[in-house]
Amino acid sequence: MPKRAFSPREVLAKTYRTLPWDGEWAEVFGLPTVNETWLIHGQSGSGKSSFVMQLARKLTEYGTVLFMSYEEGVGQSFQKRIARFKMNEVQGRFRIATSDTIEELTARLRCKKSPRFVIIDSFQAAGWEYPETESLIKSFPRKCFIFISQEHKGQPMGKAAVRLKFFAGVKVRVSGYKAYCQGRFIPAPGVYYPVWTEGILKTTNNPG
């Protein structure tokens, strides 16, 4: 049997639940659906980790966030970031895990009251292949998966990460403490989220 084809009327009649944020978040990232897949990449020292923590804090306003800290664990640098962005203030909606296999994460997400938002930092450190990653995403269509990727020559590192970038609806590149949206929900080209204003000024004043 052939798969169902939708009419334009059916497509237009569909409704979607979007992130209800406003201000600079909406200005830069638009209003993506709450279950959209994200891919965030950037070079080391670009402000990527700080942006991800700021995003995590913002998302706790809309549901519980699970931060899979594969790359840093709960080491000192991660601890300092937790303190800098006062994540203890939202600890009821923010949890950290460090070593789940993809099967263990799947089991965790099948539990009642499991997190709505799942941050994977980083995709390379997790060591997953693309097919199993896509299967995980499709197994939980109501959840939002946010993948953090290492970078090589301005693109996510590795073929699997590049494929994941094409799959993701929200694509973000962090460079010079600025987070640029490159995804399907981009409101306007060239706008960016300021991760660290002082750092932006220093980078601008010292281009070398």
GROMACS .gro file of C-alpha atoms in nm:
model
  208
    1MET     CA    1   0.000   0.000   0.000
    2PRO     CA    2   0.134   0.346  -0.087
    3LYS     CA    3   0.188   0.586   0.201
    4ARG     CA    4  -0.066   0.858   0.260
    5ALA     CA    5  -0.027   1.190   0.074
    6PHE     CA    6  -0.149   1.513   0.236
    7SER     CA    7  -0.356   1.780   0.066
    8PRO     CA    8  -0.259   2.149   0.102
    9ARG     CA    9  -0.574   2.203   0.311
   10GLU     CA   10  -0.469   1.930   0.554
   11VAL     CA   11  -0.121   2.077   0.586
   12LEU     CA   12  -0.258   2.427   0.648
   13ALA     CA   13  -0.498   2.293   0.911
   14LYS     CA   14  -0.217   2.150   1.122
   15THR     CA   15  -0.129   2.330   1.445
   16TYR     CA   16   0.204   2.321   1.626
   17ARG     CA   17   0.311   2.399   1.981
   18THR     CA   18   0.604   2.639   1.971
   19LEU     CA   19   0.841   2.772   2.233
   20PRO     CA   20   0.658   3.077   2.376
   21TRP     CA   21   0.967   3.288   2.430
   22ASP     CA   22   1.006   3.646   2.318
   23GLY     CA   23   1.268   3.918   2.316
   24GLU     CA   24   1.614   3.833   2.183
   25TRP     CA   25   1.542   3.459   2.188
   26ALA     CA   26   1.253   3.498   1.944
   27GLU     CA   27   1.441   3.762   1.747
   28VAL     CA   28   1.735   3.531   1.683
   29PHE     CA   29   1.584   3.180   1.685
   30GLY     CA   30   1.224   3.244   1.586
   31LEU     CA   31   0.952   3.026   1.737
   32PRO     CA   32   1.058   2.663   1.679
   33THR     CA   33   0.831   2.380   1.784
   34VAL     CA   34   0.892   2.254   2.137
   35ASN     CA   35   0.995   1.912   2.001
   36GLU     CA   36   1.234   2.037   1.732
   37THR     CA   37   1.582   1.888   1.697
   38TRP     CA   38   1.875   2.127   1.746
   39LEU     CA   39   2.238   2.106   1.636
   40ILE     CA   40   2.481   2.356   1.790
   41HIS     CA   41   2.845   2.373   1.684
   42GLY     CA   42   3.144   2.602   1.727
   43GLN     CA   43   3.515   2.601   1.788
   44SER     CA   44   3.667   2.558   2.131
   45GLY     CA   45   3.673   2.893   2.311
   46SER     CA   46   3.396   3.043   2.096
   47GLY     CA   47   3.145   3.069   2.380
   48LYS     CA   48   2.958   2.756   2.275
   49SER     CA   49   2.946   2.595   2.620
   50SER     CA   50   2.826   2.917   2.782
   51PHE     CA   51   2.554   2.956   2.519
   52VAL     CA   52   2.436   2.600   2.575
   53MET     CA   53   2.404   2.660   2.949
   54GLN     CA   54   2.213   2.983   2.889
   55LEU     CA   55   1.981   2.795   2.652
   56ALA     CA   56   1.937   2.518   2.910
   57ARG     CA   57   1.840   2.772   3.174
   58LYS     CA   58   1.588   2.935   2.938
   59LEU     CA   59   1.431   2.600   2.851
   60THR     CA   60   1.368   2.519   3.218
   61GLU     CA   61   1.090   2.776   3.192
   62TYR     CA   62   0.902   2.532   2.968
   63GLY     CA   63   0.992   2.190   3.107
   64THR     CA   64   1.259   1.973   3.266
   65VAL     CA   65   1.602   1.970   3.101
   66LEU     CA   66   1.837   1.671   3.109
   67PHE     CA   67   2.198   1.765   3.039
   68MET     CA   68   2.404   1.468   2.917
   69SER     CA   69   2.755   1.590   2.999
   70TYR     CA   70   2.954   1.326   2.810
   71GLU     CA   71   3.248   1.551   2.726
   72GLU     CA   72   3.316   1.731   3.055
   73GLY     CA   73   3.137   1.516   3.309
   74VAL     CA   74   3.093   1.724   3.623
   75GLY     CA   75   3.447   1.854   3.625
   76GLN     CA   76   3.566   2.192   3.746
   77SER     CA   77   3.492   2.388   3.429
   78PHE     CA   78   3.139   2.248   3.421
   79GLN     CA   79   3.097   2.329   3.790
   80LYS     CA   80   3.203   2.690   3.730
   81ARG     CA   81   2.951   2.724   3.448
   82ILE     CA   82   2.676   2.587   3.673
   83ALA     CA   83   2.768   2.854   3.928
   84ARG     CA   84   2.804   3.137   3.674
   85PHE     CA   85   2.455   3.089   3.536
   86LYS     CA   86   2.304   3.009   3.878
   87MET     CA   87   2.162   2.675   3.767
   88ASN     CA   88   2.098   2.588   4.133
   89GLU     CA   89   1.803   2.828   4.111
   90VAL     CA   90   1.634   2.594   3.862
   91GLN     CA   91   1.755   2.262   4.000
   92GLY     CA   92   1.400   2.131   4.019
   93ARG     CA   93   1.392   2.136   3.639
   94PHE     CA   94   1.756   2.071   3.559
   95ARG     CA   95   1.935   1.738   3.589
   96ILE     CA   96   2.279   1.617   3.480
   97ALA     CA   97   2.391   1.271   3.372
   98THR     CA   98   2.735   1.177   3.247
   99SER     CA   99   2.760   0.822   3.121
  100ASP     CA  100   2.430   0.680   2.989
  101THR     CA  101   2.459   0.454   2.689
  102ILE     CA  102   2.201   0.526   2.424
  103GLU     CA  103   2.005   0.225   2.554
  104GLU     CA  104   2.017   0.356   2.911
  105LEU     CA  105   1.910   0.702   2.796
  106THR     CA  106   1.622   0.545   2.604
  107ALA     CA  107   1.510   0.364   2.920
  108ARG     CA  108   1.539   0.687   3.120
  109LEU     CA  109   1.323   0.874   2.870
  110ARG     CA  110   1.054   0.607   2.881
  111CYS     CA  111   0.995   0.674   3.251
  112LYS     CA  112   0.699   0.881   3.366
  113LYS     CA  113   0.774   1.252   3.406
  114SER     CA  114   1.092   1.217   3.203
  115PRO     CA  115   1.262   1.536   3.075
  116ARG     CA  116   1.111   1.726   2.784
  117PHE     CA  117   1.448   1.866   2.668
  118VAL     CA  118   1.761   1.653   2.628
  119ILE     CA  119   2.101   1.813   2.567
  120ILE     CA  120   2.376   1.586   2.432
  121ASP     CA  121   2.720   1.739   2.494
  122SER     CA  122   2.890   1.643   2.283
  123PHE     CA  123   2.770   1.421   2.000
  124GLN     CA  124   3.128   1.310   1.935
  125ALA     CA  125   3.192   1.225   2.301
  126ALA     CA  126   2.867   1.026   2.314
  127GLY     CA  127   3.009   0.808   2.037
  128TRP     CA  128   2.677   0.740   1.868
  129GLU     CA  129   2.631   0.654   1.502
  130TYR     CA  130   2.382   0.848   1.293
  131PRO     CA  131   2.121   0.567   1.240
  132GLU     CA  132   2.083   0.499   1.614
  133THR     CA  133   2.067   0.872   1.683
  134GLU     CA  134   1.789   0.921   1.429
  135SER     CA  135   1.607   0.621   1.575
  136LEU     CA  136   1.630   0.773   1.925
  137ILE     CA  137   1.483   1.102   1.805
  138LYS     CA  138   1.198   0.932   1.622
  139SER     CA  139   1.122   0.712   1.923
  140PHE     CA  140   1.038   1.022   2.127
  141PRO     CA  141   0.854   1.259   1.890
  142ARG     CA  142   0.734   1.483   2.173
  143LYS     CA  143   1.080   1.554   2.310
  144CYS     CA  144   1.338   1.809   2.204
  145PHE     CA  145   1.690   1.681   2.143
  146ILE     CA  146   1.972   1.935   2.138
  147PHE     CA  147   2.305   1.806   2.008
  148ILE     CA  148   2.630   1.989   2.071
  149SER     CA  149   2.901   1.923   1.815
  150GLN     CA  150   3.271   1.981   1.796
  151GLU     CA  151   3.375   2.167   1.483
  152HIS     CA  152   3.623   2.133   1.200
  153LYS     CA  153   3.668   2.404   0.937
  154GLY     CA  154   3.340   2.573   1.026
  155GLN     CA  155   3.128   2.258   1.011
  156PRO     CA  156   3.026   1.988   1.261
  157MET     CA  157   3.306   1.733   1.300
  158GLY     CA  158   3.248   1.398   1.132
  159LYS     CA  159   3.008   1.264   0.872
  160ALA     CA  160   2.747   1.162   1.130
  161ALA     CA  161   2.738   1.515   1.278
  162VAL     CA  162   2.708   1.669   0.931
  163ARG     CA  163   2.411   1.443   0.857
  164LEU     CA  164   2.260   1.538   1.190
  165LYS     CA  165   2.292   1.906   1.101
  166PHE     CA  166   2.085   1.852   0.786
  167PHE     CA  167   1.826   1.661   0.992
  168ALA     CA  168   1.799   1.930   1.261
  169GLY     CA  169   1.538   2.202   1.230
  170VAL     CA  170   1.735   2.451   1.439
  171LYS     CA  171   2.102   2.486   1.346
  172VAL     CA  172   2.320   2.719   1.550
  173ARG     CA  173   2.684   2.818   1.504
  174VAL     CA  174   2.863   2.995   1.785
  175SER     CA  175   3.158   3.214   1.685
  176GLY     CA  176   3.326   3.500   1.869
  177TYR     CA  177   3.075   3.476   2.155
  178LYS     CA  178   2.785   3.522   1.912
  179ALA     CA  179   2.526   3.252   1.842
  180TYR     CA  180   2.387   3.262   1.488
  181CYS     CA  181   2.077   3.069   1.386
  182GLN     CA  182   2.113   2.888   1.053
  183GLY     CA  183   1.799   2.675   1.074
  184ARG     CA  184   1.452   2.669   0.927
  185PHE     CA  185   1.307   2.912   1.179
  186ILE     CA  186   1.552   3.198   1.123
  187PRO     CA  187   1.357   3.528   1.139
  188ALA     CA  188   1.622   3.743   0.968
  189PRO     CA  189   1.978   3.686   0.844
  190GLY     CA  190   2.268   3.835   1.034
  191VAL     CA  191   2.108   3.863   1.378
  192TYR     CA  192   2.280   3.688   1.665
  193TYR     CA  193   2.241   3.608   2.032
  194PRO     CA  194   2.514   3.777   2.242
  195VAL     CA  195   2.664   3.502   2.455
  196TRP     CA  196   2.914   3.730   2.629
  197THR     CA  197   2.901   4.103   2.553
  198GLU     CA  198   3.243   4.180   2.699
  199GLY     CA  199   3.396   3.899   2.499
  200ILE     CA  200   3.237   4.030   2.178
  201LEU     CA  201   3.388   4.374   2.243
  202LYS     CA  202   3.731   4.225   2.308
  203THR     CA  203   3.711   4.013   1.993
  204THR     CA  204   3.600   4.314   1.786
  205ASN     CA  205   3.872   4.540   1.924
  206ASN     CA  206   4.140   4.273   1.888
  207PRO     CA  207   4.068   4.092   1.561
  208GLY     CA  208   4.412   3.935   1.562
   0.00000   0.00000   0.00000
